[in-house]
PDB file of C-alpha atoms and ligand atoms in Angstrom:
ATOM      1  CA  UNK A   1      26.582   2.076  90.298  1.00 39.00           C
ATOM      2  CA  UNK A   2      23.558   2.959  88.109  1.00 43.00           C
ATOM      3  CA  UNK A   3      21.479   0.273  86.512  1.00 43.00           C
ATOM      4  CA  UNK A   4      22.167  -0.919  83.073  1.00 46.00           C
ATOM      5  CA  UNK A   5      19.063   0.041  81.157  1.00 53.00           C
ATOM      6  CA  UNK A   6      16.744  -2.435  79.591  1.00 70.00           C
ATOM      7  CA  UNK A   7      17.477  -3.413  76.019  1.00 72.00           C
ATOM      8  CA  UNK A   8      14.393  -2.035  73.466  1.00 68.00           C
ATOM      9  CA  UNK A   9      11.536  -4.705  73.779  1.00 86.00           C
ATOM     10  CA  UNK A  10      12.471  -5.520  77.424  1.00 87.00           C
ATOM     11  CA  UNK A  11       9.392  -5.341  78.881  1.00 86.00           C
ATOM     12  CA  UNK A  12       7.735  -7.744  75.938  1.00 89.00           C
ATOM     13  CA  UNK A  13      10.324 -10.050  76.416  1.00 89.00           C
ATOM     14  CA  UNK A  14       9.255 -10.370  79.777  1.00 87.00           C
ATOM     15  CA  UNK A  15       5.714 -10.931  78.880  1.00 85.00           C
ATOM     16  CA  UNK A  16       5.998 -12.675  76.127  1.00 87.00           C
ATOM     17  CA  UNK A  17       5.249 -15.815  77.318  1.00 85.00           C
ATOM     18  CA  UNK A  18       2.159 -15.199  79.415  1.00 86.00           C
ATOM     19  CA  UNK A  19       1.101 -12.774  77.017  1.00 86.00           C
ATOM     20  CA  UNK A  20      -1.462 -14.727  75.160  1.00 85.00           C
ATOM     21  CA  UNK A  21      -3.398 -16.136  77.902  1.00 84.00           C
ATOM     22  CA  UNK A  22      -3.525 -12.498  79.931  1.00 82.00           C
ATOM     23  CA  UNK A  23      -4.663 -10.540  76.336  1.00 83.00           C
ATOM     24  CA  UNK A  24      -5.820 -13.220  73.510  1.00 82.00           C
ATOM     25  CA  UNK A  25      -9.148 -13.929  75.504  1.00 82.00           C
ATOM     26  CA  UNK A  26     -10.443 -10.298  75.315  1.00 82.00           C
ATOM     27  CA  UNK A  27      -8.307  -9.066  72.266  1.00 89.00           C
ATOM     28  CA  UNK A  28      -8.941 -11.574  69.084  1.00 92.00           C
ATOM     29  CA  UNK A  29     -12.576 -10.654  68.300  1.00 93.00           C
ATOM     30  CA  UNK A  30     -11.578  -7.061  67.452  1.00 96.00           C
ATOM     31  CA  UNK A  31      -8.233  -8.454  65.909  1.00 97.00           C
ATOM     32  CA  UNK A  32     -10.203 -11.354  63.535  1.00 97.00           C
ATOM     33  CA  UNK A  33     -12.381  -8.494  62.503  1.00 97.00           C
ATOM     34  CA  UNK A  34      -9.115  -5.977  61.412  1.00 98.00           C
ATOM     35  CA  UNK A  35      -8.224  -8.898  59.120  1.00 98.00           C
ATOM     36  CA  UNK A  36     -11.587  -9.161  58.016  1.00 98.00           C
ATOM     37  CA  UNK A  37     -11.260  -5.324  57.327  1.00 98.00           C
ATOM     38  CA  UNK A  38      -7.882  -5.689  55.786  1.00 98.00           C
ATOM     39  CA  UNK A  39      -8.631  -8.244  53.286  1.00 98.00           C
ATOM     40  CA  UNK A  40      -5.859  -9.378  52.885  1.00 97.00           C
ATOM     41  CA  UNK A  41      -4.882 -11.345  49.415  1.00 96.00           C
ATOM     42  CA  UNK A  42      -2.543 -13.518  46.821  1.00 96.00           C
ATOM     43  CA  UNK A  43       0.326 -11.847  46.414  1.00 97.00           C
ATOM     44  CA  UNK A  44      -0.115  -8.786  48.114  1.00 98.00           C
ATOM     45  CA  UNK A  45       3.193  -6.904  50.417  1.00 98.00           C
ATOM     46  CA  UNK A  46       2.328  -6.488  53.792  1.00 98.00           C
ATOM     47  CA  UNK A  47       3.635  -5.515  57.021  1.00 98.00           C
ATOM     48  CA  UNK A  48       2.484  -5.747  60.546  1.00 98.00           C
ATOM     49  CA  UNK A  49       4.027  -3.729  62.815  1.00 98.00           C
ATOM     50  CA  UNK A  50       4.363  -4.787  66.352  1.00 97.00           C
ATOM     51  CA  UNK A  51       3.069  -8.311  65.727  1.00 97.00           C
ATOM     52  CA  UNK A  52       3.295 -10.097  69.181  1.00 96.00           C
ATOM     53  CA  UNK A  53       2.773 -13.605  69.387  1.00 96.00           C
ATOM     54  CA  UNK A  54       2.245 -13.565  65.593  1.00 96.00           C
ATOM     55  CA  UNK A  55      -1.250 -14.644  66.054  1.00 95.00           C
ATOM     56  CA  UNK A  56      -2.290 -12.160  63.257  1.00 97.00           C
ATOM     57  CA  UNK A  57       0.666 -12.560  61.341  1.00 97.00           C
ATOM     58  CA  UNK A  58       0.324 -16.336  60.660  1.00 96.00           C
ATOM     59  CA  UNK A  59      -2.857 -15.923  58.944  1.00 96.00           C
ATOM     60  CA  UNK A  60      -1.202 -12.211  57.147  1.00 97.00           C
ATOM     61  CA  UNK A  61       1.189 -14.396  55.783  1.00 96.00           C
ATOM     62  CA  UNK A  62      -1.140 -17.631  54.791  1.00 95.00           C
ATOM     63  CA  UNK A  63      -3.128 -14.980  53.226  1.00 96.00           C
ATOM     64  CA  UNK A  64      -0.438 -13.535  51.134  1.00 95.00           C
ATOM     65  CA  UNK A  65       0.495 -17.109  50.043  1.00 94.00           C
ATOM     66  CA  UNK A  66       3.593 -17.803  47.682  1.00 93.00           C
ATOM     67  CA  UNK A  67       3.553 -15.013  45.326  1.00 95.00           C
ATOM     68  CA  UNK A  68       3.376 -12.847  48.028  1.00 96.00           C
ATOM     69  CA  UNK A  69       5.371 -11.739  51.173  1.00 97.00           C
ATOM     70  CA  UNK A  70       4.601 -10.722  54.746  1.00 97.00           C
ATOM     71  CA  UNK A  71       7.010  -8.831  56.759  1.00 98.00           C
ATOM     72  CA  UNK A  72       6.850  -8.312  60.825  1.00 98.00           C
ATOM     73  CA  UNK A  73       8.495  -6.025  62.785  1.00 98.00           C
ATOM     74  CA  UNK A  74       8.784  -6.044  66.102  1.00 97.00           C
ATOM     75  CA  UNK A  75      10.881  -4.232  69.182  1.00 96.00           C
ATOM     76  CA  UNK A  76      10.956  -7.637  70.983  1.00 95.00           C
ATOM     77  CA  UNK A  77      13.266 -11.140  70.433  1.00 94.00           C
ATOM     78  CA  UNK A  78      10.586 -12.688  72.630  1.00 94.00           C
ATOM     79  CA  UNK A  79       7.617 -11.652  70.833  1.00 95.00           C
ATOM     80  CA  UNK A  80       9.587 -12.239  67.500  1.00 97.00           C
ATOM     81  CA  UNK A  81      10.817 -15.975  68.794  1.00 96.00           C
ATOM     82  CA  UNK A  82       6.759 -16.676  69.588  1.00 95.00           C
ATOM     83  CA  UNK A  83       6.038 -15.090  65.889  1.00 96.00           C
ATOM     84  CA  UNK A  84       8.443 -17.063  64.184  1.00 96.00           C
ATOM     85  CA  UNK A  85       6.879 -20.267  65.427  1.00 94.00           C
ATOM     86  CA  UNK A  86       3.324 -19.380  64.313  1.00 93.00           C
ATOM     87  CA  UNK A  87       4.558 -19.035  61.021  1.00 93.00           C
ATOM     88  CA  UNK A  88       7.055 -22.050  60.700  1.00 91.00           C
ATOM     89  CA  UNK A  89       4.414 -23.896  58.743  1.00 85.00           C
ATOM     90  CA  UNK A  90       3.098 -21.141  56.737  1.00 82.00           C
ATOM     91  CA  UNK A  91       3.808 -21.809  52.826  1.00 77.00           C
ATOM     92  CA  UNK A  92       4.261 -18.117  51.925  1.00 81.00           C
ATOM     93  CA  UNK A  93       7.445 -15.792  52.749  1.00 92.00           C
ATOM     94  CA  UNK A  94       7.257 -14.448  56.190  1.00 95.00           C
ATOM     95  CA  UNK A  95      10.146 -11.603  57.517  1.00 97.00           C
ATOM     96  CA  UNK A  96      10.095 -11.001  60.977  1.00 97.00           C
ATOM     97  CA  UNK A  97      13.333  -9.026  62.222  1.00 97.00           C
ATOM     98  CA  UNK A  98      13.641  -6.538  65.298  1.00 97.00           C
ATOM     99  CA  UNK A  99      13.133  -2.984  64.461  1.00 97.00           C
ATOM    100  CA  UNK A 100      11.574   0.268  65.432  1.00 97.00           C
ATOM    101  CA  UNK A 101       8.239   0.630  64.222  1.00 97.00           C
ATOM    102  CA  UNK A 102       9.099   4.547  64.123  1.00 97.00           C
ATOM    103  CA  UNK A 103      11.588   4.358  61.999  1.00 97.00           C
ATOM    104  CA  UNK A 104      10.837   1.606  59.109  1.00 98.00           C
ATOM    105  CA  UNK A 105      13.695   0.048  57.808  1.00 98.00           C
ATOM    106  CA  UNK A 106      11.892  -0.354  54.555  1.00 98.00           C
ATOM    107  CA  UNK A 107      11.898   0.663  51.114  1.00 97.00           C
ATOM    108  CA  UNK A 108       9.022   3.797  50.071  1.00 97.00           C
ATOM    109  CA  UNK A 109       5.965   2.457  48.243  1.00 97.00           C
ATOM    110  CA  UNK A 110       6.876  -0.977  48.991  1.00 97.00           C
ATOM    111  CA  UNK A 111       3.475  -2.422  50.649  1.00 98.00           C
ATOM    112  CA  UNK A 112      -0.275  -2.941  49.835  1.00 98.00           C
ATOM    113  CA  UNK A 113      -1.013  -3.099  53.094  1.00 98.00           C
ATOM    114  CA  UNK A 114       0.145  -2.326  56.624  1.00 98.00           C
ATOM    115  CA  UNK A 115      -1.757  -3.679  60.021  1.00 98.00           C
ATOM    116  CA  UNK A 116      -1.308  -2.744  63.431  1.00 98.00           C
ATOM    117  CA  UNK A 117      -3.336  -4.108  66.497  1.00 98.00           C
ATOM    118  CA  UNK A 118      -2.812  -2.993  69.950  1.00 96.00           C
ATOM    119  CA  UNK A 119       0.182  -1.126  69.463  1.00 96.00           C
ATOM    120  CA  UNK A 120      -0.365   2.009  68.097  1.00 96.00           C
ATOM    121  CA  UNK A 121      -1.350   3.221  71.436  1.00 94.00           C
ATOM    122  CA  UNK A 122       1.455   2.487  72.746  1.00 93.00           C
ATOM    123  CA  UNK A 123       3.130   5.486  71.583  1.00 93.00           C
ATOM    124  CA  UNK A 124       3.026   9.281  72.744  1.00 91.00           C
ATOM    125  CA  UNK A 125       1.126  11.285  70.295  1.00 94.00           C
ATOM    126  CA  UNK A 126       4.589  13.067  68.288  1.00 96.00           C
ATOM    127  CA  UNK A 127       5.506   8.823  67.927  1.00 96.00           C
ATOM    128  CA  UNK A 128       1.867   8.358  66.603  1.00 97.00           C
ATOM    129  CA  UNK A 129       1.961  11.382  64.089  1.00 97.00           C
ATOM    130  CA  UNK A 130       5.479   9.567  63.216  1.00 97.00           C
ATOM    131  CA  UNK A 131       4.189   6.423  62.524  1.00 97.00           C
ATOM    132  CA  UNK A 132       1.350   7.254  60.539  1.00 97.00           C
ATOM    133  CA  UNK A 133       4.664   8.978  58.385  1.00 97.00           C
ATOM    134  CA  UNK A 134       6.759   6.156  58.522  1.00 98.00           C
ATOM    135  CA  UNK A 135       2.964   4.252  57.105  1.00 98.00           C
ATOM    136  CA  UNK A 136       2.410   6.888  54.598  1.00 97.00           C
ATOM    137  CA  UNK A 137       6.063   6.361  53.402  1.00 97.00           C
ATOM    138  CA  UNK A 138       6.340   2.753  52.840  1.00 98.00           C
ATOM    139  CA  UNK A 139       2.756   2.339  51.410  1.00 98.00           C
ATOM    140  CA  UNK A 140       2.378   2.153  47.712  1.00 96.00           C
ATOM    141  CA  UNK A 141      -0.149   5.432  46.599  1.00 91.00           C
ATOM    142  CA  UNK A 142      -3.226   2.688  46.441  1.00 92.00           C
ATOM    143  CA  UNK A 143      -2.214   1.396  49.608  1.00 97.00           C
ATOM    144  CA  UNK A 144      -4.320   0.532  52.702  1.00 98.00           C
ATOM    145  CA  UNK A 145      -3.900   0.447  56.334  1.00 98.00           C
ATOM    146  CA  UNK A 146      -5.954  -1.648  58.993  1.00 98.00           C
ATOM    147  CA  UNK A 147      -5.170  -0.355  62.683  1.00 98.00           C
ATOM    148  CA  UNK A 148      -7.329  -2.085  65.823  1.00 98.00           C
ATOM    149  CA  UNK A 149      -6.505   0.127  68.703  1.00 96.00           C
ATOM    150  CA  UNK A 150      -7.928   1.373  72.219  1.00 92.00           C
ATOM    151  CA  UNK A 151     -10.013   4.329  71.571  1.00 90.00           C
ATOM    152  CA  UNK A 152     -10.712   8.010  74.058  1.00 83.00           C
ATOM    153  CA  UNK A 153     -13.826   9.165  72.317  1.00 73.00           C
ATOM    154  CA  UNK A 154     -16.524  10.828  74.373  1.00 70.00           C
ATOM    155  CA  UNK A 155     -18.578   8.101  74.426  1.00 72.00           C
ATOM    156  CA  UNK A 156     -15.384   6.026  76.231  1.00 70.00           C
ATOM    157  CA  UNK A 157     -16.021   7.441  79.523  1.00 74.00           C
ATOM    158  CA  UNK A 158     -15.053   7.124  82.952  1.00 78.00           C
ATOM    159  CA  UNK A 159     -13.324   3.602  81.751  1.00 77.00           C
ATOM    160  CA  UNK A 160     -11.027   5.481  79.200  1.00 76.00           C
ATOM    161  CA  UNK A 161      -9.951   8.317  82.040  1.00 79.00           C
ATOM    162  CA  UNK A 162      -9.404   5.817  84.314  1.00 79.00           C
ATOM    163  CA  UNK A 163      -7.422   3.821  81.947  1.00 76.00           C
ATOM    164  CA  UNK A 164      -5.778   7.193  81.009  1.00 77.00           C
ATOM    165  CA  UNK A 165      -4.815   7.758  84.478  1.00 83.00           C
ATOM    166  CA  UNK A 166      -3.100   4.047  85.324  1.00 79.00           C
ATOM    167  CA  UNK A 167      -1.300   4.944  82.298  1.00 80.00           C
ATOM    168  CA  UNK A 168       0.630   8.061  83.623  1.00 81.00           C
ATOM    169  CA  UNK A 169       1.178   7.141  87.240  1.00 84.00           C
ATOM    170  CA  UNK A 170       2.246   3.380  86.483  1.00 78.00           C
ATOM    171  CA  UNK A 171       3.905   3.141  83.067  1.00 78.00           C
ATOM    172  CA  UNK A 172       5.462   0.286  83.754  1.00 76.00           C
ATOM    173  CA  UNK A 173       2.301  -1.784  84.249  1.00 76.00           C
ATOM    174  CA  UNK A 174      -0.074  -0.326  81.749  1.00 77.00           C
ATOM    175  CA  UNK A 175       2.170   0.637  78.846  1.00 77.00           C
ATOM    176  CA  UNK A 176      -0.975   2.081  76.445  1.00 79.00           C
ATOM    177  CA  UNK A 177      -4.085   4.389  76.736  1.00 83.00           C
ATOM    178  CA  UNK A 178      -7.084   4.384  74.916  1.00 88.00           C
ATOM    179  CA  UNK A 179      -6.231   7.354  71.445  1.00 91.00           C
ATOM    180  CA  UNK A 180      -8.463   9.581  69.846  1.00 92.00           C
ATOM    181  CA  UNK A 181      -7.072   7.822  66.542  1.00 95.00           C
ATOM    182  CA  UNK A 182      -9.608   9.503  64.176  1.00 95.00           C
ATOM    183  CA  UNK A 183      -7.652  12.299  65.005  1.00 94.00           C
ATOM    184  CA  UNK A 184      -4.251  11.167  64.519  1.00 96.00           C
ATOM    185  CA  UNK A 185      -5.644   9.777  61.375  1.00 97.00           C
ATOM    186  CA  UNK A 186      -7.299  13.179  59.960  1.00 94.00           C
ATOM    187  CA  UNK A 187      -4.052  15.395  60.716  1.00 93.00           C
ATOM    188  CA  UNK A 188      -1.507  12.650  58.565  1.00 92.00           C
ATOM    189  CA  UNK A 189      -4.023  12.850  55.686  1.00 94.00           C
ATOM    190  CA  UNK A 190      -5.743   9.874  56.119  1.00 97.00           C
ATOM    191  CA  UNK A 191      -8.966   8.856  54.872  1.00 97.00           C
ATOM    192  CA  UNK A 192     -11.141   6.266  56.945  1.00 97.00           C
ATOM    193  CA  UNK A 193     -12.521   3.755  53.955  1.00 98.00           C
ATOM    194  CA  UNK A 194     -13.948   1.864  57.315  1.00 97.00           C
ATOM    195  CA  UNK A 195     -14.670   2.799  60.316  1.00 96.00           C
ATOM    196  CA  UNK A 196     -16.316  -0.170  63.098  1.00 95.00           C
ATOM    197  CA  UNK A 197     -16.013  -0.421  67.371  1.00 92.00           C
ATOM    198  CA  UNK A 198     -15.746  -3.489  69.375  1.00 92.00           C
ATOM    199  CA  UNK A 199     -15.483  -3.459  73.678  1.00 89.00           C
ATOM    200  CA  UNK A 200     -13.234  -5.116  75.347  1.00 86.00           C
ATOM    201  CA  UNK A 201     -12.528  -4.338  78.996  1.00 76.00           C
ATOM    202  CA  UNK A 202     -15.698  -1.868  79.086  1.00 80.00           C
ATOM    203  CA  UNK A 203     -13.835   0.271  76.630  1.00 85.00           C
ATOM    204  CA  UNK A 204     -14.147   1.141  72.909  1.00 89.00           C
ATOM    205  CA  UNK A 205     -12.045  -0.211  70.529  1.00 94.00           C
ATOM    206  CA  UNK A 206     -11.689   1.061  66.931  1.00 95.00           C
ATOM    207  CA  UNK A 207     -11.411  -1.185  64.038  1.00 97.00           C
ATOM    208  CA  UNK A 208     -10.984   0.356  60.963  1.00 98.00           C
ATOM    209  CA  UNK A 209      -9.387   0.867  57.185  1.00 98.00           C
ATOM    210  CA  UNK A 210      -7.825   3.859  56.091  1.00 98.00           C
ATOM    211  CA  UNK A 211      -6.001   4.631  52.631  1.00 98.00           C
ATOM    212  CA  UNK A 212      -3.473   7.882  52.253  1.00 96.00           C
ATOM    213  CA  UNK A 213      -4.666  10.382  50.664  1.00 94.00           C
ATOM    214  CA  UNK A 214      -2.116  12.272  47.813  1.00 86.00           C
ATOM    215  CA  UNK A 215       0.408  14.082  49.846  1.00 74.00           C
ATOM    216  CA  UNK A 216      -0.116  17.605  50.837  1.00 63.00           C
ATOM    217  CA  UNK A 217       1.582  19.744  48.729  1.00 57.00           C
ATOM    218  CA  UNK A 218       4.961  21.263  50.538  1.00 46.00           C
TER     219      UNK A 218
HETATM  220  C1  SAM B   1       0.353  -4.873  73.106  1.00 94.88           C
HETATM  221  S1  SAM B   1       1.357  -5.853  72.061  1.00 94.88           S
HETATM  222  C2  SAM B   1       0.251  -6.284  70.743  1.00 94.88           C
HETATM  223  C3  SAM B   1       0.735  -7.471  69.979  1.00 94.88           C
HETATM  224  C4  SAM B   1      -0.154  -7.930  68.804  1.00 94.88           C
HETATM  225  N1  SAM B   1      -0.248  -6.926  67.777  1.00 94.88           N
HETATM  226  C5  SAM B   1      -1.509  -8.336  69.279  1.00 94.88           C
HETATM  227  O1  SAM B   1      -2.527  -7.768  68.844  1.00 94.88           O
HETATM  228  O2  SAM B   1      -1.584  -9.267  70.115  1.00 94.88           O
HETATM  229  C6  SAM B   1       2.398  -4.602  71.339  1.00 94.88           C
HETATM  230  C7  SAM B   1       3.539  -5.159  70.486  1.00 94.88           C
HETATM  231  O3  SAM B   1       4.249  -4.047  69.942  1.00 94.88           O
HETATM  232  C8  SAM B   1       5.657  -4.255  70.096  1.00 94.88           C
HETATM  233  N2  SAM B   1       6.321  -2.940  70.155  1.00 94.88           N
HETATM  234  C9  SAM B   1       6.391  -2.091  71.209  1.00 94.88           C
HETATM  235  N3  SAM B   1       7.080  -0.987  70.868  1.00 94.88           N
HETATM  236  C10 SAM B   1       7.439  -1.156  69.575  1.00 94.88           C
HETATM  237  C11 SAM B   1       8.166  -0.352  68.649  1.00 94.88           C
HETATM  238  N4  SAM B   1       8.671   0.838  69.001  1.00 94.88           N
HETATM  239  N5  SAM B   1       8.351  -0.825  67.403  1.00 94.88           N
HETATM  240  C12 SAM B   1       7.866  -2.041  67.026  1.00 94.88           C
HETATM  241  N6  SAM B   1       7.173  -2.842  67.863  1.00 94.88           N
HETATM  242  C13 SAM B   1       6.954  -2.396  69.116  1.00 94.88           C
HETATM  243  C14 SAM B   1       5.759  -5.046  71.397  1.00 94.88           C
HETATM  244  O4  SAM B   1       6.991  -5.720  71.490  1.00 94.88           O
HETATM  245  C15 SAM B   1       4.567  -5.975  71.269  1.00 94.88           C
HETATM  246  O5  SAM B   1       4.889  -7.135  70.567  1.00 94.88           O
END
């Protein structure tokens, strides 16, 4: 009889408990300085995508206060169960439902802002070039995105191939690699307002701002 497969988020479900104390440690001084970068304010709409243990999006949503809102989405019930108790005190509105950050299930132009950290790398690069579409789409034409991610630059080295490598032949364990996401960036018509790099683990990480440029003409 074959296996039933996992449900979507399985594997952060599994985590979600332990994940804090395995990746807060090494991961919140690039993540505190993407909030620094996305400057976030009073009454401002904004989404994190992939928000964890809503760590980030407890402070999002304190930031966007009553006359604001802050929406998370995330593949996981764990990681959305751990989110919804950071923000059980928070004054503001705060969304969280379970969703596909590939396919937003959001209305166009309805954000200021949208922040990602650690998750964009996640994704194979056609999901990336999606994303940053799904981004473009539900950002309002002044919008802004702040994205912290793992980051294969030349400068990475031997770290990033490594990391590369673990990737490919054990998916299950390591689920991201380090992007080139400059690039990603660049070829959806971003431009970088801010561009900074943090290490963690001996590798690169990218914190940075970006705003959409006017669409390409079709
Ligand atoms: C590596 S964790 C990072 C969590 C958090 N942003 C942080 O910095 O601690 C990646 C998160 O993305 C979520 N995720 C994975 N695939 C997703 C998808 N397709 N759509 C939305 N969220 C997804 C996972 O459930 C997990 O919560």
């Amino acid at each position: 009889m074959s296996k039933p497969a996992d449900s979507p988020g399985a594997h952060y479900d599994r985590i979600s408990v332990a994940y804090d104390l395995i990746a807060d440690p090494a991961e919140h001084r690039a993540r505190d300085l993407g909030l620094r970068l996305l400057n976030a304010a009073r009454g401002e709409r904004l989404l994190e995508i992939g928000p964890g243990t809503g760590r980030a999006f407890a402070r999002i949503a304190e930031s966007a206060g009553m006359s604001g809102i802050a929406c998370g989405l995330d593949l996981s019930r764990g990681m959305l169960d751990l989110s919804r108790h950071q923000v059980a005190h928070c004054l503001g509105p705060a969304h969280l439902q379970q969703g596909d950050g590939r396919s937003l299930p959001y209305r166009a132009a309805s954000f200021d802002a949208v922040f990602l950290s650690f998750t964009l790398e996640l994704f194979e690069a056609p999901d990336v070039d999606l994303i940053l579409r799904e981004i473009r789409r539900v950002l309002r034409p002044q919008g802004r995105v702040t994205i912290v991610c793992l980051t294969d630059i030349p400068e990475s080295g031997l770290v990033a191939v490594a990391y590369a490598w673990l990737h490919r032949h054990f998916p299950h364990l390591i689920d991201c690699r380090p992007i080139n996401v400059l690039r990603f960036l660049d070829r959806g018509h971003y431009r970088i307002v801010t561009n900074e790099s943090v290490r963690i683990w001996l590798l690169p990480v990218t914190v940075l701002l970006a705003e959409p440029l006017p669409s390409p003409k079709a």
